[in-house]
Coordinates of C-alpha atoms and ligand atoms in Angstrom, one line a residue:
X1 CA -24.1 -10.1 -81.0
X2 CA -24.8 -6.5 -82.1
X3 CA -22.9 -3.8 -84.0
X4 CA -25.6 -1.3 -83.7
X5 CA -25.9 1.1 -80.9
X6 CA -29.3 0.5 -79.1
X7 CA -31.9 -2.0 -80.0
X8 CA -34.3 0.6 -78.3
X9 CA -36.5 3.0 -80.0
X10 CA -35.2 5.7 -77.7
X11 CA -31.9 5.9 -79.3
X12 CA -31.3 9.9 -79.3
X13 CA -30.4 11.4 -82.8
X14 CA -26.7 11.6 -83.6
X15 CA -26.6 14.9 -85.1
X16 CA -23.0 16.5 -83.8
X17 CA -23.6 18.2 -80.5
X18 CA -26.4 15.9 -79.4
X19 CA -24.4 12.8 -79.1
X20 CA -25.7 10.9 -76.0
X21 CA -22.3 11.2 -74.3
X22 CA -22.5 15.0 -74.0
X23 CA -25.6 14.7 -71.2
X24 CA -25.6 11.0 -70.0
X25 CA -25.7 10.0 -66.5
X26 CA -23.2 6.9 -66.4
X27 CA -23.5 4.5 -63.6
X28 CA -20.3 3.0 -62.7
X29 CA -20.6 -1.0 -61.9
X30 CA -17.8 -2.4 -59.9
X31 CA -18.4 -6.0 -61.1
X32 CA -16.7 -7.7 -58.0
X33 CA -19.2 -6.1 -55.8
X34 CA -22.5 -5.5 -57.5
X35 CA -24.5 -8.6 -57.6
X36 CA -23.2 -12.1 -57.2
X37 CA -25.4 -14.6 -59.3
X38 CA -23.2 -17.9 -58.4
X39 CA -22.5 -17.4 -54.9
X40 CA -18.6 -17.5 -54.8
X41 CA -18.7 -14.3 -53.0
X42 CA -17.6 -12.1 -56.1
X43 CA -20.0 -10.3 -58.2
X44 CA -20.5 -11.4 -61.7
X45 CA -21.9 -10.4 -65.3
X46 CA -25.1 -12.8 -64.8
X47 CA -25.5 -10.5 -61.6
X48 CA -25.4 -7.1 -63.5
X49 CA -27.9 -8.7 -66.2
X50 CA -30.3 -9.8 -63.3
X51 CA -30.3 -6.2 -61.9
X52 CA -30.6 -4.1 -65.0
X53 CA -34.2 -3.4 -64.4
X54 CA -33.3 -1.8 -61.0
X55 CA -31.0 0.6 -62.9
X56 CA -33.7 1.2 -65.4
X57 CA -36.0 2.3 -62.7
X58 CA -33.2 4.3 -61.2
X59 CA -33.3 6.3 -64.6
X60 CA -29.4 6.1 -65.6
X61 CA -28.7 6.3 -69.3
X62 CA -25.3 4.0 -69.5
X63 CA -23.3 1.6 -67.3
X64 CA -19.6 1.7 -67.2
X65 CA -18.1 -1.7 -66.0
X66 CA -14.8 -1.9 -64.3
X67 CA -12.6 -4.6 -65.8
X68 CA -14.1 -8.3 -65.9
X69 CA -11.3 -9.4 -68.5
X70 CA -8.9 -12.4 -67.7
X71 CA -6.8 -11.4 -64.8
X72 CA -5.0 -12.8 -61.6
X73 CA -7.0 -10.0 -59.6
X74 CA -3.8 -8.6 -58.1
X75 CA -5.4 -5.4 -58.5
X76 CA -9.0 -6.1 -58.8
X77 CA -9.1 -6.8 -62.3
X78 CA -7.0 -3.9 -63.4
X79 CA -4.1 -6.3 -64.1
X80 CA -5.3 -7.9 -67.3
X81 CA -3.8 -11.1 -68.7
X82 CA -6.1 -11.3 -71.8
X83 CA -7.9 -8.2 -73.0
X84 CA -10.2 -10.4 -75.1
X85 CA -12.0 -12.8 -72.7
X86 CA -13.8 -12.6 -69.7
X87 CA -12.3 -13.9 -66.5
X88 CA -14.1 -17.1 -65.1
X89 CA -14.7 -15.2 -61.8
X90 CA -17.1 -13.0 -63.8
X91 CA -18.5 -15.6 -66.4
X92 CA -18.1 -15.9 -70.1
X93 CA -18.0 -13.8 -73.1
X94 CA -21.6 -15.2 -73.9
X95 CA -22.8 -13.8 -70.3
X96 CA -21.2 -10.5 -71.5
X97 CA -23.1 -10.6 -74.6
X98 CA -26.3 -11.5 -73.1
X99 CA -25.6 -8.6 -70.5
X100 CA -24.9 -6.0 -73.2
X101 CA -28.0 -7.0 -75.4
X102 CA -30.3 -7.0 -72.2
X103 CA -28.7 -3.2 -71.4
X104 CA -29.6 -2.1 -75.0
X105 CA -32.9 -3.7 -74.9
X106 CA -33.7 -1.2 -72.0
X107 CA -32.1 1.6 -73.9
X108 CA -29.0 1.6 -71.6
X109 CA -25.5 2.0 -73.0
X110 CA -22.5 0.0 -72.0
X111 CA -19.1 1.3 -71.5
X112 CA -16.2 -1.0 -70.8
X113 CA -12.9 -0.3 -69.1
X114 CA -9.6 -0.6 -71.2
X115 CA -6.4 -0.7 -69.4
X116 CA -3.7 0.2 -71.9
X117 CA -0.7 1.5 -69.7
X118 CA 0.1 -1.9 -68.1
X119 CA -1.0 -5.6 -68.4
X120 CA -0.7 -8.4 -65.8
X121 CA 2.6 -10.0 -65.5
X122 CA 0.6 -13.1 -66.4
X123 CA 0.0 -11.7 -69.9
X124 CA 1.4 -14.1 -72.6
X125 CA 3.6 -11.0 -73.8
X126 CA 5.2 -10.4 -70.4
X127 CA 6.0 -14.0 -70.0
X128 CA 7.4 -14.3 -73.4
X129 CA 9.7 -11.1 -72.4
X130 CA 10.8 -12.9 -69.2
X131 CA 11.6 -15.9 -71.4
X132 CA 13.2 -14.2 -74.3
X133 CA 15.9 -12.2 -72.3
X134 CA 17.5 -8.8 -72.8
X135 CA 17.5 -7.1 -76.1
X136 CA 14.7 -9.3 -77.5
X137 CA 11.7 -7.8 -79.5
X138 CA 9.6 -9.7 -76.4
X139 CA 11.1 -7.2 -73.9
X140 CA 10.9 -4.3 -76.0
X141 CA 6.9 -4.4 -75.6
X142 CA 7.7 -3.2 -72.1
X143 CA 10.1 -1.0 -70.3
X144 CA 12.9 -3.3 -69.3
X145 CA 16.1 -1.6 -68.3
X146 CA 19.7 -2.4 -66.7
X147 CA 20.1 -1.5 -63.2
X148 CA 22.6 1.1 -61.9
X149 CA 25.2 0.4 -59.6
X150 CA 28.5 -1.8 -60.3
X151 CA 26.4 -5.0 -60.9
X152 CA 23.0 -3.5 -61.9
X153 CA 21.8 -3.9 -58.4
X154 CA 20.1 -0.5 -58.1
X155 CA 16.9 0.3 -60.1
X156 CA 17.3 2.3 -63.1
X157 CA 15.8 5.4 -61.7
X158 CA 14.2 6.6 -58.4
X159 CA 10.4 6.5 -59.5
X160 CA 8.1 5.3 -56.8
X161 CA 4.9 3.0 -57.5
X162 CA 1.3 4.7 -56.8
X163 CA 0.9 1.9 -54.5
X164 CA 4.1 2.5 -52.6
X165 CA 7.4 1.1 -52.8
X166 CA 9.9 1.2 -56.0
X167 CA 8.5 1.5 -59.4
X168 CA 11.1 -1.2 -60.6
X169 CA 11.2 -5.0 -59.9
X170 CA 14.2 -6.8 -61.0
X171 CA 13.8 -10.3 -63.0
X172 CA 15.8 -13.4 -62.7
X173 CA 17.3 -14.1 -66.0
X174 CA 17.2 -17.8 -67.6
X175 CA 20.7 -18.6 -66.3
X176 CA 19.4 -18.1 -62.8
X177 CA 21.1 -14.6 -62.4
X178 CA 19.8 -11.4 -61.4
X179 CA 19.1 -9.6 -64.4
X180 CA 17.1 -6.5 -65.9
X181 CA 14.6 -4.5 -64.2
X182 CA 11.2 -3.7 -65.5
X183 CA 8.9 -0.6 -64.7
X184 CA 5.5 -0.7 -63.1
X185 CA 4.0 2.6 -62.1
X186 CA 1.6 0.3 -59.9
X187 CA 1.8 -3.0 -58.4
X188 CA 4.8 -5.2 -59.5
X189 CA 2.2 -7.6 -61.2
X190 CA 1.3 -4.6 -63.5
X191 CA 4.4 -4.0 -65.9
X192 CA 4.1 -0.7 -67.9
X193 CA 3.9 -1.3 -71.8
X194 CA 6.2 0.8 -73.9
X195 CA 3.9 2.7 -75.8
X196 CA 6.6 4.1 -78.5
X197 CA 6.6 0.4 -79.8
X198 CA 4.1 0.1 -82.8
X199 CA 3.3 -3.3 -81.9
X200 CA 1.9 -2.2 -78.6
X201 CA -0.1 0.3 -80.6
X202 CA -1.4 -2.3 -83.0
X203 CA -2.4 -4.6 -80.4
X204 CA -4.6 -2.3 -78.6
X205 CA -6.3 -1.3 -82.0
X206 CA -7.3 -4.8 -82.2
X207 CA -8.3 -5.0 -78.7
X208 CA -10.7 -1.8 -79.2
X209 CA -11.9 -3.2 -82.4
X210 CA -12.9 -6.7 -80.6
X211 CA -15.2 -4.8 -78.1
X212 CA -16.5 -2.5 -80.6
X213 CA -17.3 -5.2 -83.0
X214 CA -19.2 -6.8 -80.0
X215 CA -21.4 -3.7 -79.9
X216 CA -20.0 -1.6 -76.8
X217 CA -20.6 1.9 -76.7
X218 CA -17.5 2.9 -75.9
X219 CA -14.3 2.9 -73.1
X220 CA -13.1 4.3 -69.9
X221 CA -9.6 4.6 -70.5
X222 CA -7.5 3.7 -67.2
X223 CA -4.5 5.8 -66.6
X224 CA -4.9 7.7 -69.9
X225 CA -2.4 10.1 -68.7
X226 CA 0.5 7.6 -68.2
X227 CA 1.0 5.7 -71.4
X228 CA 4.2 7.6 -72.4
X229 CA 7.2 8.1 -70.3
X230 CA 9.7 11.0 -70.7
X231 CA 13.0 9.8 -73.0
X232 CA 15.8 8.7 -70.7
X233 CA 13.4 7.9 -67.6
X234 CA 15.0 10.7 -65.6
X235 CA 14.6 10.6 -61.8
X236 CA 11.8 12.5 -60.3
X237 CA 10.7 12.7 -56.5
X238 CA 7.1 13.7 -56.2
X239 CA 5.8 16.1 -53.2
X240 CA 5.4 14.2 -49.8
X241 CA 1.6 15.0 -49.9
X242 CA 0.9 14.2 -53.5
X243 CA -2.1 12.1 -54.4
X244 CA -1.7 8.7 -55.4
X245 CA -2.9 8.8 -59.1
X246 CA -1.4 12.3 -60.3
X247 CA -0.6 14.7 -57.5
X248 CA -0.3 18.5 -58.2
X249 CA 2.9 18.6 -60.2
X250 CA 3.4 19.5 -63.6
X251 CA 6.5 18.2 -65.5
X252 CA 6.1 14.6 -64.3
X253 CA 8.3 12.5 -66.4
X254 CA 5.3 9.9 -66.5
X255 CA 2.1 11.9 -66.2
X256 CA 0.6 13.9 -69.1
X257 CA 3.5 13.7 -71.7
X258 CA 2.5 15.5 -75.0
X259 CA 3.2 12.3 -77.1
X260 CA 0.4 10.4 -75.4
X261 CA -2.3 12.6 -77.3
X262 CA -1.2 10.7 -80.8
X263 CA -2.5 7.5 -79.7
X264 CA -5.8 9.0 -78.7
X265 CA -6.3 10.7 -82.0
X266 CA -5.6 7.5 -83.6
X267 CA -8.4 5.7 -81.5
X268 CA -10.8 8.7 -82.2
X269 CA -10.5 7.9 -85.9
X270 CA -11.0 4.2 -85.1
X271 CA -14.1 4.7 -83.1
X272 CA -15.3 7.3 -85.6
X273 CA -15.4 4.4 -88.4
X274 CA -18.3 2.7 -86.2
X275 CA -21.9 3.7 -86.0
X276 CA -23.7 4.8 -82.8
X277 CA -21.6 7.6 -81.3
X278 CA -19.1 5.4 -79.5
X279 CA -17.1 7.3 -77.0
X280 CA -13.7 7.5 -75.1
X281 CA -13.6 8.6 -71.4
X282 CA -10.1 9.7 -70.1
X283 CA -9.1 8.6 -66.5
X284 CA -6.5 11.4 -66.7
X285 CA -5.6 12.5 -63.0
X286 CA -4.2 16.0 -64.0
X287 CA -3.8 18.9 -61.6
X288 CA -6.0 21.5 -63.3
X289 CA -9.0 21.5 -65.5
X290 CA -7.3 23.1 -68.2
X291 CA -4.8 20.3 -68.5
X292 CA -7.6 17.7 -68.2
X293 CA -9.3 19.4 -71.2
X294 CA -6.2 18.6 -73.4
X295 CA -7.5 15.0 -73.6
X296 CA -10.8 16.1 -75.1
X297 CA -9.9 18.3 -77.7
X298 CA -12.1 17.6 -80.9
X299 CA -9.9 14.9 -82.5
X300 CA -9.4 13.0 -79.2
X301 CA -11.2 11.4 -76.4
X302 CA -14.8 12.5 -76.1
X303 CA -15.1 12.9 -71.9
X304 CA -12.5 12.9 -69.1
X305 CA -13.3 12.4 -65.7
X306 CA -13.6 15.8 -63.9
X307 CA -11.3 15.0 -61.0
X308 CA -10.7 18.6 -59.7
X309 CA -14.5 18.9 -59.0
X310 CA -14.3 15.4 -57.1
X311 CA -11.4 16.7 -55.0
X312 CA -13.1 20.0 -54.1
X313 CA -14.0 20.6 -50.6
X314 CA -17.3 21.2 -49.5
X315 CA -17.0 25.1 -49.8
X316 CA -19.5 27.3 -51.8
X317 CA -16.6 29.5 -53.3
X318 CA -14.5 26.2 -54.2
X319 CA -17.3 24.9 -56.1
X320 CA -18.5 28.0 -57.9
X321 CA -15.1 28.4 -59.0
X322 CA -14.5 24.9 -60.3
X323 CA -17.8 24.6 -61.7
X324 CA -17.3 28.0 -63.8
X325 CA -13.9 26.9 -64.9
X326 CA -15.1 23.5 -66.0
X327 CA -17.9 24.8 -68.0
X328 CA -15.8 27.5 -69.8
X329 CA -12.6 25.1 -70.2
X330 CA -14.5 22.0 -71.7
X331 CA -16.9 24.3 -73.8
X332 CA -13.7 26.1 -75.3
X333 CA -12.6 22.6 -76.8
X334 CA -16.3 21.7 -77.6
X335 CA -16.4 19.0 -75.0
X336 CA -19.1 18.4 -72.2
X337 CA -18.1 19.0 -68.7
X338 CA -18.4 15.7 -66.6
X339 CA -19.2 15.6 -63.1
X340 CA -18.5 13.0 -60.6
X341 CA -18.3 12.5 -56.8
X342 CA -17.2 9.1 -56.3
X343 CA -15.6 6.0 -57.7
X344 CA -13.9 2.6 -56.8
X345 CA -10.5 4.6 -56.0
X346 CA -11.7 7.5 -53.6
X347 CA -13.2 7.6 -50.1
X348 CA -17.2 7.7 -50.9
X349 CA -18.4 11.3 -50.8
X350 CA -21.1 10.1 -48.1
X351 CA -17.9 10.1 -45.7
X352 CA -15.3 12.2 -47.6
X353 CA -17.6 15.5 -47.2
X354 CA -17.4 15.0 -43.6
X355 CA -13.9 14.3 -43.1
X356 CA -12.1 16.7 -40.7
X357 CA -8.6 15.6 -41.5
X358 CA -6.4 15.8 -44.9
X359 CA -6.8 12.6 -46.5
X360 CA -4.5 12.3 -49.8
X361 CA -6.3 10.4 -52.6
X362 CA -5.8 6.6 -52.3
X363 CA -4.9 6.7 -48.7
X364 CA -8.3 5.4 -47.6
X365 CA -9.5 5.8 -44.0
X366 CA -9.7 3.1 -41.4
X367 CA -9.8 2.6 -37.6
X368 CA -6.6 4.5 -36.9
X369 CA -7.2 7.5 -39.3
X370 CA -7.4 10.9 -37.8
X371 CA -10.6 13.0 -38.4
X372 CA -13.0 10.4 -39.2
X373 CA -16.5 11.4 -40.5
X374 CA -19.6 11.8 -38.6
X375 CA -21.8 9.6 -40.6
X376 CA -25.1 11.8 -40.4
X377 CA -23.2 14.8 -41.5
X378 CA -21.7 13.0 -44.2
X379 CA -24.8 11.7 -45.8
X380 CA -26.5 14.9 -45.5
X381 CA -23.9 16.8 -47.5
X382 CA -23.4 13.8 -50.0
X383 CA -27.2 14.3 -50.6
X384 CA -26.9 17.9 -50.9
X385 CA -23.8 17.5 -53.2
X386 CA -25.5 15.0 -55.6
X387 CA -28.6 17.3 -55.6
X388 CA -26.4 20.0 -56.8
X389 CA -24.3 18.0 -59.3
X390 CA -27.3 16.5 -61.1
X391 CA -28.5 19.9 -61.9
X392 CA -25.4 21.0 -64.0
X393 CA -25.2 20.8 -67.6
X394 CA -23.1 18.0 -69.3
X395 CA -22.5 14.4 -68.4
X396 CA -22.8 12.9 -64.8
X397 CA -21.0 9.7 -63.3
X398 CA -22.5 7.9 -60.4
X399 CA -20.6 5.2 -58.6
X400 CA -22.6 2.1 -57.4
X401 CA -24.0 2.1 -54.0
X402 CA -23.9 6.1 -53.8
X403 CA -27.5 6.1 -54.8
X404 CA -28.1 4.1 -51.4
X405 CA -26.2 6.5 -49.5
X406 CA -23.4 4.0 -48.6
X407 CA -20.5 5.4 -46.5
X408 CA -16.9 4.1 -46.6
X409 CA -16.4 1.2 -44.6
X410 CA -13.9 2.1 -42.2
X411 CA -13.7 -1.0 -39.9
X412 CA -12.5 -3.7 -42.3
X413 CA -10.3 -5.9 -40.3
X414 CA -6.5 -6.0 -41.2
X415 CA -6.8 -9.4 -42.3
X416 CA -9.5 -9.0 -44.9
X417 CA -8.0 -6.1 -46.8
X418 CA -7.1 -6.6 -50.4
X419 CA -6.0 -3.5 -52.1
X420 CA -2.4 -3.5 -53.1
X421 CA -1.7 -0.2 -51.5
X422 CA -2.3 -1.6 -48.0
X423 CA 0.4 -4.4 -48.5
X424 CA 3.1 -2.3 -50.3
X425 CA 2.9 0.2 -47.7
X426 CA 3.1 -2.2 -44.8
X427 CA -0.3 -0.9 -43.7
X428 CA 0.6 2.5 -43.6
X429 CA -2.2 3.5 -46.4
X430 CA -5.5 1.8 -45.8
X431 CA -6.1 2.1 -49.6
X432 CA -9.6 1.6 -51.4
X433 CA -11.3 -1.4 -50.1
X434 CA -13.5 0.7 -48.0
X435 CA -15.5 1.9 -51.0
X436 CA -15.6 -1.5 -52.8
X437 CA -17.8 -3.3 -50.1
X438 CA -20.4 -5.5 -51.8
X439 CA -23.8 -3.7 -52.3
X440 CA -26.8 -4.2 -50.0
X441 CA -29.9 -5.4 -52.2
X442 CA -32.1 -6.9 -49.4
X443 CA -32.4 -6.2 -45.7
X444 CA -32.9 -9.8 -45.3
X445 CA -30.9 -12.8 -46.5
X446 CA -27.2 -13.7 -46.4
X447 CA -24.9 -10.9 -47.5
X448 CA -28.1 -8.5 -47.7
X449 CA -28.9 -10.2 -51.2
X450 CA -25.7 -9.6 -52.8
X451 CA -26.0 -13.5 -53.3
X452 CA -27.5 -16.4 -51.6
X453 CA -24.7 -18.0 -49.9
X454 CA -23.4 -15.3 -47.7
X455 CA -20.1 -15.2 -49.2
X456 CA -18.6 -11.9 -49.6
X457 CA -15.1 -11.1 -50.7
X458 CA -14.9 -8.2 -48.4
X459 CA -17.1 -8.2 -45.3
X460 CA -19.9 -6.3 -45.3
X461 CA -20.9 -3.9 -42.2
X462 CA -23.4 -5.4 -39.7
X463 CA -25.6 -2.5 -39.8
X464 CA -26.4 -2.1 -43.5
X465 CA -29.7 -3.6 -43.3
X466 CA -31.4 0.2 -43.5
X467 CA -29.2 0.9 -46.4
X468 CA -30.5 -2.1 -48.5
X469 CA -32.3 -1.3 -51.9
X470 CA -35.5 -2.9 -50.9
X471 CA -35.9 -0.9 -47.6
X472 CA -34.9 2.5 -49.4
X473 CA -37.3 1.5 -52.5
X474 CA -40.2 1.6 -49.8
X475 CA -39.0 5.0 -48.4
X476 CA -40.1 8.2 -50.0
X477 CA -37.4 9.8 -47.9
X478 CA -34.6 7.4 -48.8
X479 CA -31.5 8.5 -50.7
X480 CA -32.6 5.9 -53.3
X481 CA -36.1 7.8 -53.7
X482 CA -34.0 11.2 -54.0
X483 CA -31.9 9.8 -56.8
X484 CA -34.6 8.6 -58.7
X485 CA -36.6 11.7 -58.4
X486 CA -33.5 13.7 -59.2
X487 CA -32.9 11.8 -62.6
X488 CA -36.4 11.7 -63.5
X489 CA -36.5 15.6 -63.4
X490 CA -33.0 16.0 -64.9
X491 CA -34.3 13.9 -67.9
X492 CA -37.8 15.5 -68.2
X493 CA -36.0 19.1 -68.0
X494 CA -33.2 18.1 -70.1
X495 CA -30.6 19.6 -67.4
X496 CA -28.0 17.9 -69.1
X497 CA -28.2 19.7 -72.4
X498 CA -29.1 23.0 -70.8
X499 CA -26.9 25.8 -69.5
X500 CA -25.9 27.4 -66.4
X501 CA -26.7 31.2 -65.3
X502 CA -25.3 32.1 -62.0
X503 CA -27.9 34.0 -59.3
X504 CA -26.3 37.2 -58.4
X505 CA -26.0 38.0 -54.7
X506 CA -27.1 34.7 -53.4
X507 CA -24.5 34.8 -50.5
X508 CA -20.8 33.6 -50.1
X509 CA -21.9 30.3 -48.4
X510 CA -24.4 29.6 -51.3
X511 CA -24.1 27.9 -54.7
X512 CA -27.0 29.3 -56.6
X513 CA -27.5 29.1 -60.4
X514 CA -30.5 28.6 -62.9
X515 CA -30.5 25.9 -65.5
X516 CA -33.6 25.9 -68.0
X517 CA -36.7 26.4 -65.8
X518 CA -35.0 25.2 -62.6
X519 CA -33.2 27.2 -60.0
X520 CA -31.0 25.4 -57.8
X521 CA -29.8 26.7 -54.5
X522 CA -27.3 24.9 -52.1
X523 CA -26.6 26.1 -48.7
X524 CA -23.1 25.2 -47.6
X525 CA -23.1 28.0 -44.7
X526 CA -23.9 27.4 -41.1
X527 CA -26.9 29.4 -41.3
X528 CA -30.5 29.0 -43.1
X529 CA -31.0 31.1 -46.1
X530 CA -34.2 32.3 -47.8
X531 CA -36.0 29.8 -50.2
X532 CA -36.6 31.7 -53.5
X533 CA -40.1 31.8 -54.7
X534 CA -41.4 28.9 -56.8
X535 CA -42.6 25.4 -56.5
X536 CA -40.1 23.2 -54.9
X537 CA -39.4 20.2 -57.3
X538 CA -36.8 18.4 -55.1
X539 CA -34.8 19.0 -51.8
X540 CA -32.3 17.0 -50.6
X541 CA -33.7 17.0 -47.1
X542 CA -37.3 17.9 -46.0
X543 CA -38.0 21.6 -45.9
X544 CA -39.7 22.8 -42.7
X545 CA -40.0 26.5 -43.5
X546 CA -39.3 28.7 -46.2
X547 CA -35.6 28.7 -45.8
X548 CA -33.0 26.6 -46.9
X549 CA -31.2 25.0 -44.0
X550 CA -27.4 24.2 -44.1
X551 CA -26.0 21.4 -46.3
X552 CA -29.4 21.3 -48.2
X553 CA -29.8 21.6 -51.9
X554 CA -33.3 22.6 -53.6
X555 CA -34.3 22.6 -57.0
X556 CA -37.2 25.3 -57.6
X557 CA -39.3 25.7 -60.6
X558 CA -38.6 28.9 -62.1
X559 CA -41.2 31.2 -64.0
Ligands
NOJ601 C1 -6.9 3.5 -62.0 C2 -8.0 2.7 -61.8 O1 -9.1 3.4 -61.4 C3 -7.3 1.8 -60.3 O2 -8.5 1.2 -59.6 C4 -6.2 0.9 -60.6 O3 -5.8 0.6 -59.6 C5 -5.1 1.7 -61.3 N1 -5.7 2.8 -62.4 C6 -4.2 1.1 -62.0 O4 -4.5 0.4 -63.0

């Protein structure tokens, strides 16, 4: 076990303003689907350890692991029953320590997922709350309330679960009678904690210390905008078309309450007492960048996911605007901007950027979805979008498999779907399974090298052999080769620590800027645009003339 940051001599300096998280490229590992060492069909921590060299070659700085803690897996691990242990599906605490040490030995930082908004209903505290009955201190750790109506038969308010259906479930009391209701903003197996209770705050300080003492470099904080609820839990009806994790509304009684920031100020202090620039990254689905930036004020978290950037259409004007606003707004609070195009909750950007119909976040796409993407167009745009993103100053997040150009899997059979969204909406929303399909490592072999048995918790498409890592590693034109080149150049030219200067008069459909000695030009229009003078460092597609074709981004060495 280690309490120092990296054992590798490449550890960056820690002077204020140069902390690693300001410029890092952080690769999200979704452990269930990364690599499966024991062959049970679900990826695991030894699988991660076995492939760290591949990530080192790719050129990332850090990994973020989605939850691997003890969990009944009703929401793929975001339902935690024991925050300080590893679920046997993923291995043991020893496996975790070995993975952490192996990552650090390669100069790769490790961030783990922390899920503070809710626990699993199998958590010892929730089980104790059920047993202890109304009015008990055990129930006060969660949000139990009496129901409305003559006999308490109606939920305490009208809130809906993010995954569909009511956000309240009624319990049966010890005497066998229907009793109180508990709040769950997500699945009924995920009861929300009451964060006004000091016991909850103390418990999470203990959990943070547990992982910090093991040597983790930070936390990605799940639903960081949801911990506090408006006093009195007033009714609220979200707009019909709002995305699942946040929506566009302000003044939602359960998202972005001002009291939540005190929690992060406390955590900031707690992390600051450790060496090695430990960091907190907020998953806060707020509608604007200005609101998101509240999570990264100097005494709070260090990073927040830039979801407004992720949600932007493939449109030059939109992108120029969101990039500009991100850099300005995050800089105003002394934080780096982050950039992200894909994660385990959204349609993969190799498909999303070619969708032709509205697709609210969390709804997913399946066989009956309108406006299904054309695969070639989606991949071409995804490569251009990533080439643009990795030239931006700040920190960037990658989601496993995007470096292979994986598309969203659309044709998952109904009976293989796993996302609670699918069940809670009676199949109306497909949910997120399509971006969670296990990775292809080799063109041959069972489950494309995900394991040696062929078992896979979600079926892999029959046509994925050409997207396997071993095939792409041998192909200079592959998406993997493109990502590897981009990351090497980004590092060599210190683009993460750079600054952006817009190129004037580049054209309405073009995003063009300079960062250090690199000129970046992305053509989002229908017609080719002139290629600026200079040596081409990298291009998202091969160039056949001195123009930049549609849906292509080029990096050029500026004088
Ligand atoms: C956000 C996570 O990214 C998502 O996968 C999960 O379902 C919800 N939070 C609930 O924990």
